[in-house]
Amino acid sequence: MMSIRLRLILVLTLATSAIWLSAALWINVSTRAQVERVLDARLSEAANMVSSLMADRRIALNDGTGHATIALPMETGYSRHLSCQIWSLQGDLLGASSGAPDAVLSDKDGFTTTRIHDEPWRVFTVVNPQAGVRVMVGDRMEVRDRLVGDVVQGLLWPLAVIFPALALLIWVSVGRGLAPLAHLEGALLSRQPDDLRPLPETPDPREIRPVRRALNNLFRRLDDVRRTERDFTAFAAHELKTPLAGLRTHAQIARMATDPAVRDRALAAIATSVDRTDRMVRQLLDLTAIDQGAAPVERLDVAALLADIIQQAEDQAHARRVRLVTQADDLPPLSAPRILILSALRNLVENAIQHSPPGGTVSLTALCNGPGIRFVVRDEGPGIRPQDRDRATDRFWRGPGREVHGSGLGLAIVAAAVQRMGGRLDLGQGQGGQEVALTLPLSDTLQDRGGS
């Protein structure tokens, strides 16, 4: 791809050349017209001067034996190329200048352009009735063209000399104008791959500032992503290490125990650690799937979807002695990515079960809400404090003073999935517990919005 420098130089050079050629053409046409007017004035002046001299009889004419050779009164410079003829009103040639053609220069008064011996001539004719003569003064167009060419060439030569200097000036100016980009390139190339600090503010031209701001915004986002990934990796390693260590300890206890009661407690602890590890791994997989990319949109039966969620949560609810209740209105099919809506609702229900007291109830309800479907999950747990609701959807955040162990990923997964589906997540306070509502637009054209 053509570089910006070369593109600017090419555009500026072509534009300057076009202006230059237009100016040269205008100078040529304008100068030619001006010179033509001046030369015509010289013809008229010479003819009128000869006519006035004829009236004063200061020019000798023929004596009947042939026409006389006359000299023009101003034979200097351009006037030396003029030809003059003096004719009687009866059509006799009375006199002519040296070098004038034998044929009559013109048969009309005033200015005419004619051809004599296949050469174009410009002629001015004036009649003097008092002297009884017709005076004609003319010049060859070749002489005129050569004179005009000399004048135009004299005007254009300085421009031709200046043009290379102007091209060099354009090259240098473009280079200096692009210097901030070169400095920015140098600053980026000198960085280490893991250096995501914002670029320092410098007095850049106005056109470079948006680029610098965009790069700094990119660096900040990349730094946030890298920090999140680092925290994610550290958290996953820590959270997996704890249950695995517990599994090893309880397995050793169960293997070495001689008392059946001790063995049963160790096996129960192993089952709890396995469930905890399984849920955390599923949450990590859900989060990875949500972050990865687009998911296909399917037409989903809402009642069947709720039944699937309840079936997946039955073992966890039974272990915590929590009753599950579901209710769905007669709703039309929902067009949504199945993996996203399942991840969101499953994590909401599992969160509710995990924070509900033994013997409590968790309800999952789906109902029409204007142009959308509203899914509501209620539990009888302690709920989220109002001052913590803004942080509740942050990854790895766990509320203070919680007795229940969790990964801090449940609501983060729900929020990410809802954002991808273009829905809305509301964290409210239910009667005697927590209420979380998820609203999705009811549309056949609902699409996975990717990372937007």
Coordinates of C-alpha atoms in Angstrom, one line a residue:
M1 CA 0.0 0.0 0.0
M2 CA 1.3 3.5 -0.9
S3 CA 2.8 5.4 2.1
I4 CA 1.1 8.5 3.4
R5 CA 4.3 10.5 2.5
L6 CA 4.3 9.3 -1.1
R7 CA 0.6 9.8 -1.4
L8 CA 0.8 13.4 -0.1
I9 CA 3.8 14.3 -2.3
L10 CA 2.0 12.8 -5.3
V11 CA -1.3 14.6 -4.6
L12 CA 0.5 17.9 -3.9
T13 CA 2.8 17.6 -6.9
L14 CA -0.1 16.7 -9.3
A15 CA -2.3 19.5 -7.9
T16 CA 0.6 22.0 -8.2
S17 CA 1.4 20.8 -11.7
A18 CA -2.3 21.2 -12.7
I19 CA -2.3 24.7 -11.3
W20 CA 1.1 25.4 -12.9
L21 CA -0.1 24.2 -16.3
S22 CA -3.3 26.2 -16.0
A23 CA -1.4 29.3 -15.1
A24 CA 1.0 28.7 -18.0
L25 CA -1.9 28.3 -20.4
W26 CA -3.6 31.4 -19.1
I27 CA -0.4 33.4 -19.4
N28 CA 0.1 32.1 -22.9
V29 CA -3.5 33.0 -24.0
S30 CA -3.5 36.3 -22.1
T31 CA -0.1 37.4 -23.3
R32 CA -0.8 36.4 -26.9
A33 CA -4.0 38.5 -26.8
Q34 CA -2.2 41.5 -25.2
V35 CA 0.7 41.3 -27.7
E36 CA -1.7 41.0 -30.6
R37 CA -3.5 44.2 -29.5
V38 CA -0.1 46.0 -29.2
L39 CA 1.0 44.8 -32.6
D40 CA -2.3 45.8 -34.2
A41 CA -1.9 49.2 -32.6
R42 CA 1.6 49.5 -34.1
L43 CA 0.2 48.6 -37.6
S44 CA -2.5 51.3 -37.1
E45 CA 0.0 53.8 -35.9
A46 CA 2.4 53.2 -38.8
A47 CA -0.4 53.4 -41.4
N48 CA -1.8 56.6 -40.0
M49 CA 1.7 58.1 -39.8
V50 CA 2.4 57.3 -43.5
S51 CA -1.0 58.7 -44.4
S52 CA -0.3 62.0 -42.6
L53 CA 3.1 62.3 -44.3
M54 CA 1.4 61.8 -47.6
A55 CA -0.9 64.7 -46.9
D56 CA 2.1 66.9 -46.2
R57 CA 3.8 65.5 -49.4
R58 CA 6.9 64.5 -47.4
I59 CA 7.1 61.1 -49.1
A60 CA 8.1 61.1 -52.8
L61 CA 6.1 58.9 -55.1
N62 CA 6.6 57.5 -58.6
D63 CA 6.9 59.8 -61.6
G64 CA 5.0 57.6 -63.9
T65 CA 7.9 55.3 -64.7
G66 CA 7.2 52.8 -61.8
H67 CA 6.4 52.8 -58.1
A68 CA 8.8 54.4 -55.7
T69 CA 10.6 52.7 -52.8
I70 CA 9.6 54.3 -49.6
A71 CA 11.1 54.1 -46.1
L72 CA 8.9 53.8 -43.0
P73 CA 9.5 56.7 -40.5
M74 CA 10.1 54.2 -37.7
E75 CA 12.2 51.3 -38.9
T76 CA 13.5 50.1 -35.5
G77 CA 12.9 46.8 -33.6
Y78 CA 9.6 45.2 -34.6
S79 CA 8.9 48.0 -37.1
R80 CA 11.6 46.7 -39.4
H81 CA 9.4 43.6 -40.2
L82 CA 6.5 45.7 -41.4
S83 CA 5.6 46.1 -45.1
C84 CA 3.9 49.1 -46.5
Q85 CA 2.1 49.8 -49.8
I86 CA 0.6 53.1 -51.1
W87 CA -2.1 52.7 -53.7
S88 CA -4.0 55.3 -55.6
L89 CA -7.8 55.3 -55.2
Q90 CA -7.8 54.2 -58.9
G91 CA -5.9 51.1 -58.0
D92 CA -2.3 52.0 -59.1
L93 CA 0.6 51.1 -56.9
L94 CA 2.4 54.4 -56.1
G95 CA 5.0 53.2 -53.7
A96 CA 6.1 50.3 -51.4
S97 CA 8.6 49.6 -48.7
S98 CA 11.6 47.4 -49.3
G99 CA 10.7 43.7 -49.1
A100 CA 6.9 44.3 -49.5
P101 CA 5.1 41.8 -51.7
D102 CA 4.0 42.7 -55.2
A103 CA 0.4 41.6 -54.6
V104 CA -2.0 44.0 -52.9
L105 CA -1.9 43.4 -49.2
S106 CA -5.7 43.8 -48.6
D107 CA -8.8 44.9 -50.5
K108 CA -10.6 46.0 -47.4
D109 CA -10.2 49.0 -45.0
G110 CA -9.3 48.5 -41.4
F111 CA -7.8 45.3 -40.0
T112 CA -7.8 42.1 -42.0
T113 CA -6.1 38.8 -41.9
T114 CA -5.3 37.5 -45.4
R115 CA -3.0 35.1 -47.2
I116 CA -0.3 36.3 -49.6
H117 CA 1.9 33.8 -51.4
D118 CA 0.4 31.1 -49.0
E119 CA 1.6 33.0 -46.0
P120 CA -0.9 34.5 -43.4
W121 CA -0.6 38.3 -43.0
R122 CA -2.1 40.8 -40.7
V123 CA -2.9 44.1 -42.5
F124 CA -4.3 47.5 -41.6
T125 CA -5.6 49.8 -44.4
V126 CA -6.4 53.5 -44.1
V127 CA -7.8 55.8 -46.9
N128 CA -6.7 59.4 -47.2
P129 CA -9.2 61.2 -49.5
Q130 CA -7.3 64.5 -49.4
A131 CA -4.1 62.9 -50.8
G132 CA -6.1 60.4 -52.9
V133 CA -4.3 57.4 -51.6
R134 CA -4.9 54.1 -49.7
V135 CA -2.1 53.2 -47.3
M136 CA -1.6 49.5 -46.3
V137 CA 0.8 48.4 -43.5
G138 CA 1.1 44.7 -42.7
D139 CA 3.3 42.0 -41.2
R140 CA 3.6 38.2 -41.6
M141 CA 1.9 36.2 -38.8
E142 CA 5.0 34.1 -38.6
V143 CA 6.9 37.1 -37.3
R144 CA 4.1 37.8 -34.8
D145 CA 4.0 34.2 -33.6
R146 CA 7.8 34.2 -33.1
L147 CA 7.5 37.5 -31.1
V148 CA 4.7 36.2 -29.0
G149 CA 6.6 32.9 -28.4
D150 CA 9.6 34.9 -27.2
V151 CA 7.5 36.9 -24.8
V152 CA 5.7 33.9 -23.4
Q153 CA 8.9 31.9 -23.1
G154 CA 10.5 34.8 -21.2
L155 CA 7.6 34.7 -18.7
L156 CA 7.4 30.9 -18.3
W157 CA 11.1 30.2 -18.0
P158 CA 11.3 31.5 -14.4
L159 CA 8.3 29.3 -13.5
A160 CA 10.1 26.3 -14.9
V161 CA 13.2 27.0 -12.9
I162 CA 11.1 27.5 -9.7
F163 CA 9.1 24.3 -10.1
P164 CA 11.9 21.8 -9.1
A165 CA 12.6 24.0 -6.1
L166 CA 8.9 23.9 -5.2
A167 CA 8.9 20.1 -5.6
L168 CA 11.8 19.9 -3.2
L169 CA 10.0 22.2 -0.8
I170 CA 6.9 20.0 -0.9
W171 CA 9.1 16.9 -0.1
V172 CA 10.7 18.6 2.9
S173 CA 7.4 20.1 4.1
V174 CA 5.6 16.7 4.0
G175 CA 8.5 15.1 5.8
R176 CA 8.4 17.7 8.6
G177 CA 4.6 17.5 8.7
L178 CA 4.8 13.7 9.2
A179 CA 7.5 14.0 11.8
P180 CA 5.0 13.5 14.7
L181 CA 4.0 10.2 13.2
A182 CA 7.6 9.1 12.9
H183 CA 8.1 10.1 16.6
L184 CA 5.0 8.1 17.5
E185 CA 6.2 5.1 15.5
G186 CA 9.6 5.3 17.3
A187 CA 7.9 5.5 20.7
L188 CA 5.9 2.3 19.9
L189 CA 8.8 0.4 18.4
S190 CA 11.0 1.1 21.4
R191 CA 8.4 -0.4 23.9
Q192 CA 8.7 -3.9 25.4
P193 CA 5.8 -6.2 24.5
D194 CA 4.4 -6.1 28.0
D195 CA 4.6 -2.3 28.4
L196 CA 1.0 -1.1 28.2
R197 CA 1.5 2.2 29.9
P198 CA -0.3 5.2 28.2
L199 CA 1.8 7.2 25.8
P200 CA 2.9 10.5 27.4
E201 CA 1.1 13.6 26.4
T202 CA 3.1 15.7 24.0
P203 CA 2.2 18.9 22.0
D204 CA 1.1 16.9 18.9
P205 CA -0.7 18.4 15.9
R206 CA -4.5 18.2 16.1
E207 CA -4.7 15.4 13.6
I208 CA -2.3 13.1 15.7
R209 CA -4.1 13.6 19.0
P210 CA -7.1 11.3 18.2
V211 CA -4.6 8.6 17.2
R212 CA -2.7 9.0 20.5
R213 CA -5.9 8.9 22.5
A214 CA -7.1 5.8 20.7
L215 CA -3.8 4.0 21.3
N216 CA -4.0 5.0 25.0
N217 CA -7.5 3.7 25.2
L218 CA -6.4 0.5 23.6
F219 CA -3.5 0.1 26.0
R220 CA -5.9 0.6 28.9
R221 CA -8.3 -2.0 27.6
L222 CA -5.5 -4.4 27.0
D223 CA -4.1 -3.8 30.4
D224 CA -7.6 -4.4 32.0
V225 CA -7.9 -7.6 30.0
R226 CA -4.5 -8.8 30.9
R227 CA -5.1 -8.0 34.6
T228 CA -8.4 -9.8 34.4
E229 CA -6.8 -12.8 32.8
R230 CA -4.0 -12.8 35.4
D231 CA -6.5 -12.6 38.2
F232 CA -8.6 -15.3 36.6
T233 CA -5.6 -17.6 36.3
A234 CA -4.5 -17.0 39.8
F235 CA -8.0 -17.4 41.1
A236 CA -8.7 -20.6 39.2
A237 CA -5.3 -22.1 40.4
H238 CA -6.1 -21.2 44.0
E239 CA -9.7 -22.3 43.9
L240 CA -8.9 -25.6 42.3
K241 CA -5.9 -26.2 44.6
T242 CA -8.1 -25.9 47.7
P243 CA -10.7 -28.6 46.8
L244 CA -8.1 -30.9 45.3
A245 CA -6.1 -30.7 48.5
G246 CA -9.3 -31.4 50.5
L247 CA -10.1 -34.3 48.2
R248 CA -6.6 -35.8 48.8
T249 CA -6.9 -35.3 52.6
H250 CA -10.5 -36.8 52.9
A251 CA -9.5 -39.7 50.6
Q252 CA -6.6 -40.6 52.9
I253 CA -8.9 -40.3 55.9
A254 CA -11.5 -42.6 54.3
R255 CA -8.9 -45.1 53.3
M256 CA -7.3 -45.2 56.7
A257 CA -10.5 -45.0 58.8
T258 CA -11.6 -48.1 60.7
D259 CA -14.7 -46.4 62.1
P260 CA -17.6 -46.5 59.6
A261 CA -18.9 -43.1 60.8
V262 CA -15.5 -41.5 60.2
R263 CA -15.3 -43.1 56.7
D264 CA -18.8 -41.9 55.9
R265 CA -18.1 -38.3 56.9
A266 CA -14.9 -38.3 54.8
L267 CA -16.8 -39.6 51.8
A268 CA -19.4 -37.0 52.3
A269 CA -16.7 -34.3 52.4
I270 CA -15.2 -35.8 49.2
A271 CA -18.6 -35.5 47.5
T272 CA -19.0 -31.9 48.7
S273 CA -15.6 -31.0 47.3
V274 CA -16.3 -32.7 44.0
D275 CA -19.6 -30.8 43.7
R276 CA -17.9 -27.5 44.5
T277 CA -15.1 -28.2 42.0
D278 CA -17.6 -29.3 39.4
R279 CA -19.7 -26.1 39.8
M280 CA -16.6 -23.9 39.6
V281 CA -15.3 -25.7 36.5
R282 CA -18.7 -25.3 34.8
Q283 CA -18.7 -21.6 35.7
L284 CA -15.3 -21.2 34.2
L285 CA -16.4 -23.0 31.1
D286 CA -19.5 -20.9 30.9
L287 CA -17.5 -17.7 31.2
T288 CA -15.1 -18.9 28.5
A289 CA -17.9 -19.7 26.2
I290 CA -19.6 -16.3 26.7
D291 CA -16.3 -14.5 26.1
Q292 CA -15.3 -16.5 23.0
G293 CA -17.6 -15.4 20.2
A294 CA -21.0 -15.6 18.5
A295 CA -23.4 -18.3 19.5
P296 CA -26.2 -19.5 17.1
V297 CA -29.7 -18.2 17.8
E298 CA -32.4 -20.8 18.3
R299 CA -36.2 -20.8 18.8
L300 CA -36.7 -22.0 22.4
D301 CA -39.8 -23.2 24.2
V302 CA -39.8 -21.2 27.4
A303 CA -41.6 -23.9 29.5
A304 CA -39.2 -26.6 28.3
L305 CA -36.3 -24.3 29.0
L306 CA -37.3 -23.8 32.6
A307 CA -37.8 -27.5 33.1
D308 CA -34.3 -28.1 31.8
I309 CA -32.9 -25.6 34.3
I310 CA -34.8 -27.1 37.2
Q311 CA -33.7 -30.6 36.3
Q312 CA -30.0 -29.5 36.2
A313 CA -30.3 -27.9 39.7
E314 CA -32.2 -30.7 41.4
D315 CA -29.2 -32.5 42.8
Q316 CA -27.8 -29.3 44.3
A317 CA -31.3 -28.3 45.7
H318 CA -31.7 -31.8 47.2
A319 CA -28.3 -31.7 48.9
R320 CA -29.2 -28.3 50.5
R321 CA -32.8 -29.3 51.2
V322 CA -34.1 -26.5 49.1
R323 CA -37.5 -26.7 47.3
L324 CA -37.6 -25.6 43.7
V325 CA -40.7 -24.0 42.2
T326 CA -41.3 -23.0 38.6
Q327 CA -44.1 -21.1 36.9
A328 CA -44.4 -20.0 33.2
D329 CA -47.2 -18.2 31.5
D330 CA -48.4 -19.3 28.1
L331 CA -45.5 -17.7 26.3
P332 CA -44.5 -17.7 22.6
P333 CA -41.1 -19.2 21.6
L334 CA -38.1 -17.2 22.4
S335 CA -35.4 -16.6 19.8
A336 CA -32.0 -16.5 21.6
P337 CA -28.6 -18.3 21.8
R338 CA -29.4 -21.4 23.8
I339 CA -26.0 -21.6 25.5
L340 CA -26.3 -18.0 26.7
I341 CA -29.8 -18.2 28.2
L342 CA -29.0 -21.6 29.8
S343 CA -25.8 -20.2 31.4
A344 CA -27.6 -17.2 32.7
L345 CA -30.6 -18.9 34.2
R346 CA -28.6 -21.9 35.5
N347 CA -26.2 -19.6 37.4
L348 CA -29.1 -17.6 38.8
V349 CA -30.8 -20.7 40.1
E350 CA -27.6 -22.2 41.5
N351 CA -26.7 -18.9 43.2
A352 CA -30.2 -18.8 44.8
I353 CA -29.9 -22.4 46.0
Q354 CA -26.4 -21.8 47.4
H355 CA -27.5 -18.8 49.4
S356 CA -30.9 -20.2 50.6
P357 CA -31.2 -21.6 54.1
P358 CA -32.0 -25.3 54.5
G359 CA -35.7 -25.8 54.0
G360 CA -36.0 -22.6 51.9
T361 CA -37.7 -22.1 48.6
V362 CA -36.3 -21.0 45.2
S363 CA -38.7 -20.0 42.5
L364 CA -38.1 -19.5 38.8
T365 CA -40.9 -17.6 37.0
A366 CA -41.3 -16.5 33.4
L367 CA -43.9 -14.0 32.3
C368 CA -44.6 -11.5 29.5
N369 CA -43.3 -8.0 30.1
G370 CA -44.4 -5.7 27.3
P371 CA -42.3 -6.5 24.2
G372 CA -40.1 -9.0 26.1
I373 CA -40.0 -12.0 28.5
R374 CA -39.0 -11.5 32.1
F375 CA -37.4 -14.3 34.1
V376 CA -37.5 -13.8 37.8
V377 CA -35.5 -15.9 40.4
R378 CA -36.4 -15.5 44.1
D379 CA -34.8 -17.0 47.1
E380 CA -35.0 -16.7 50.9
G381 CA -31.4 -15.9 51.5
P382 CA -29.8 -12.8 53.1
G383 CA -29.8 -11.0 49.7
I384 CA -27.4 -8.4 48.4
R385 CA -26.9 -5.2 50.3
P386 CA -28.0 -2.1 48.3
Q387 CA -24.5 -0.6 48.6
D388 CA -23.0 -3.8 47.0
R389 CA -25.3 -4.1 44.0
D390 CA -23.1 -2.2 41.7
R391 CA -20.2 -4.5 42.4
A392 CA -22.2 -7.8 42.5
T393 CA -21.7 -8.5 38.8
D394 CA -17.9 -8.0 38.9
R395 CA -15.9 -11.1 38.3
F396 CA -14.6 -12.8 41.5
W397 CA -16.4 -10.5 43.8
R398 CA -17.9 -12.1 46.9
G399 CA -19.9 -10.2 49.4
P400 CA -18.5 -9.6 52.8
G401 CA -19.4 -11.9 55.7
R402 CA -20.7 -14.7 53.6
E403 CA -20.7 -18.1 55.2
V404 CA -21.3 -19.8 51.8
H405 CA -18.2 -20.5 49.7
G406 CA -18.4 -19.4 46.1
S407 CA -16.3 -18.4 43.2
G408 CA -17.7 -14.9 42.7
L409 CA -18.5 -15.8 39.1
G410 CA -22.2 -16.5 39.1
L411 CA -23.7 -13.0 38.6
A412 CA -20.7 -12.0 36.4
I413 CA -21.6 -14.8 34.0
V414 CA -25.3 -13.7 34.1
A415 CA -24.4 -10.1 33.4
A416 CA -22.1 -11.0 30.5
A417 CA -24.7 -13.3 28.9
V418 CA -27.4 -10.7 29.3
Q419 CA -25.2 -8.0 27.7
R420 CA -24.5 -10.3 24.8
M421 CA -28.2 -10.9 24.2
G422 CA -29.2 -7.2 24.5
G423 CA -31.3 -7.8 27.6
R424 CA -31.4 -6.2 31.1
L425 CA -30.4 -7.5 34.5
D426 CA -32.1 -6.1 37.7
L427 CA -31.0 -6.9 41.2
G428 CA -33.8 -6.1 43.6
Q429 CA -34.8 -7.0 47.1
G430 CA -37.5 -9.6 47.4
Q431 CA -39.9 -10.2 50.3
G432 CA -37.6 -12.0 52.8
G433 CA -34.8 -12.7 50.3
Q434 CA -33.2 -11.8 47.0
E435 CA -34.9 -11.2 43.7
V436 CA -33.1 -11.1 40.4
A437 CA -34.9 -10.4 37.2
L438 CA -33.6 -11.0 33.6
T439 CA -35.5 -9.4 30.8
L440 CA -35.0 -10.3 27.1
P441 CA -36.6 -8.8 24.1
L442 CA -39.3 -11.0 22.6
S443 CA -38.3 -10.9 18.9
D444 CA -37.7 -13.3 16.1
T445 CA -34.7 -11.3 15.1
L446 CA -32.9 -11.4 18.5
Q447 CA -29.2 -11.9 17.7
D448 CA -26.1 -12.6 19.7
R449 CA -24.4 -9.2 20.0
G450 CA -20.9 -10.6 20.4
G451 CA -18.7 -8.4 22.5
S452 CA -20.6 -5.2 21.9

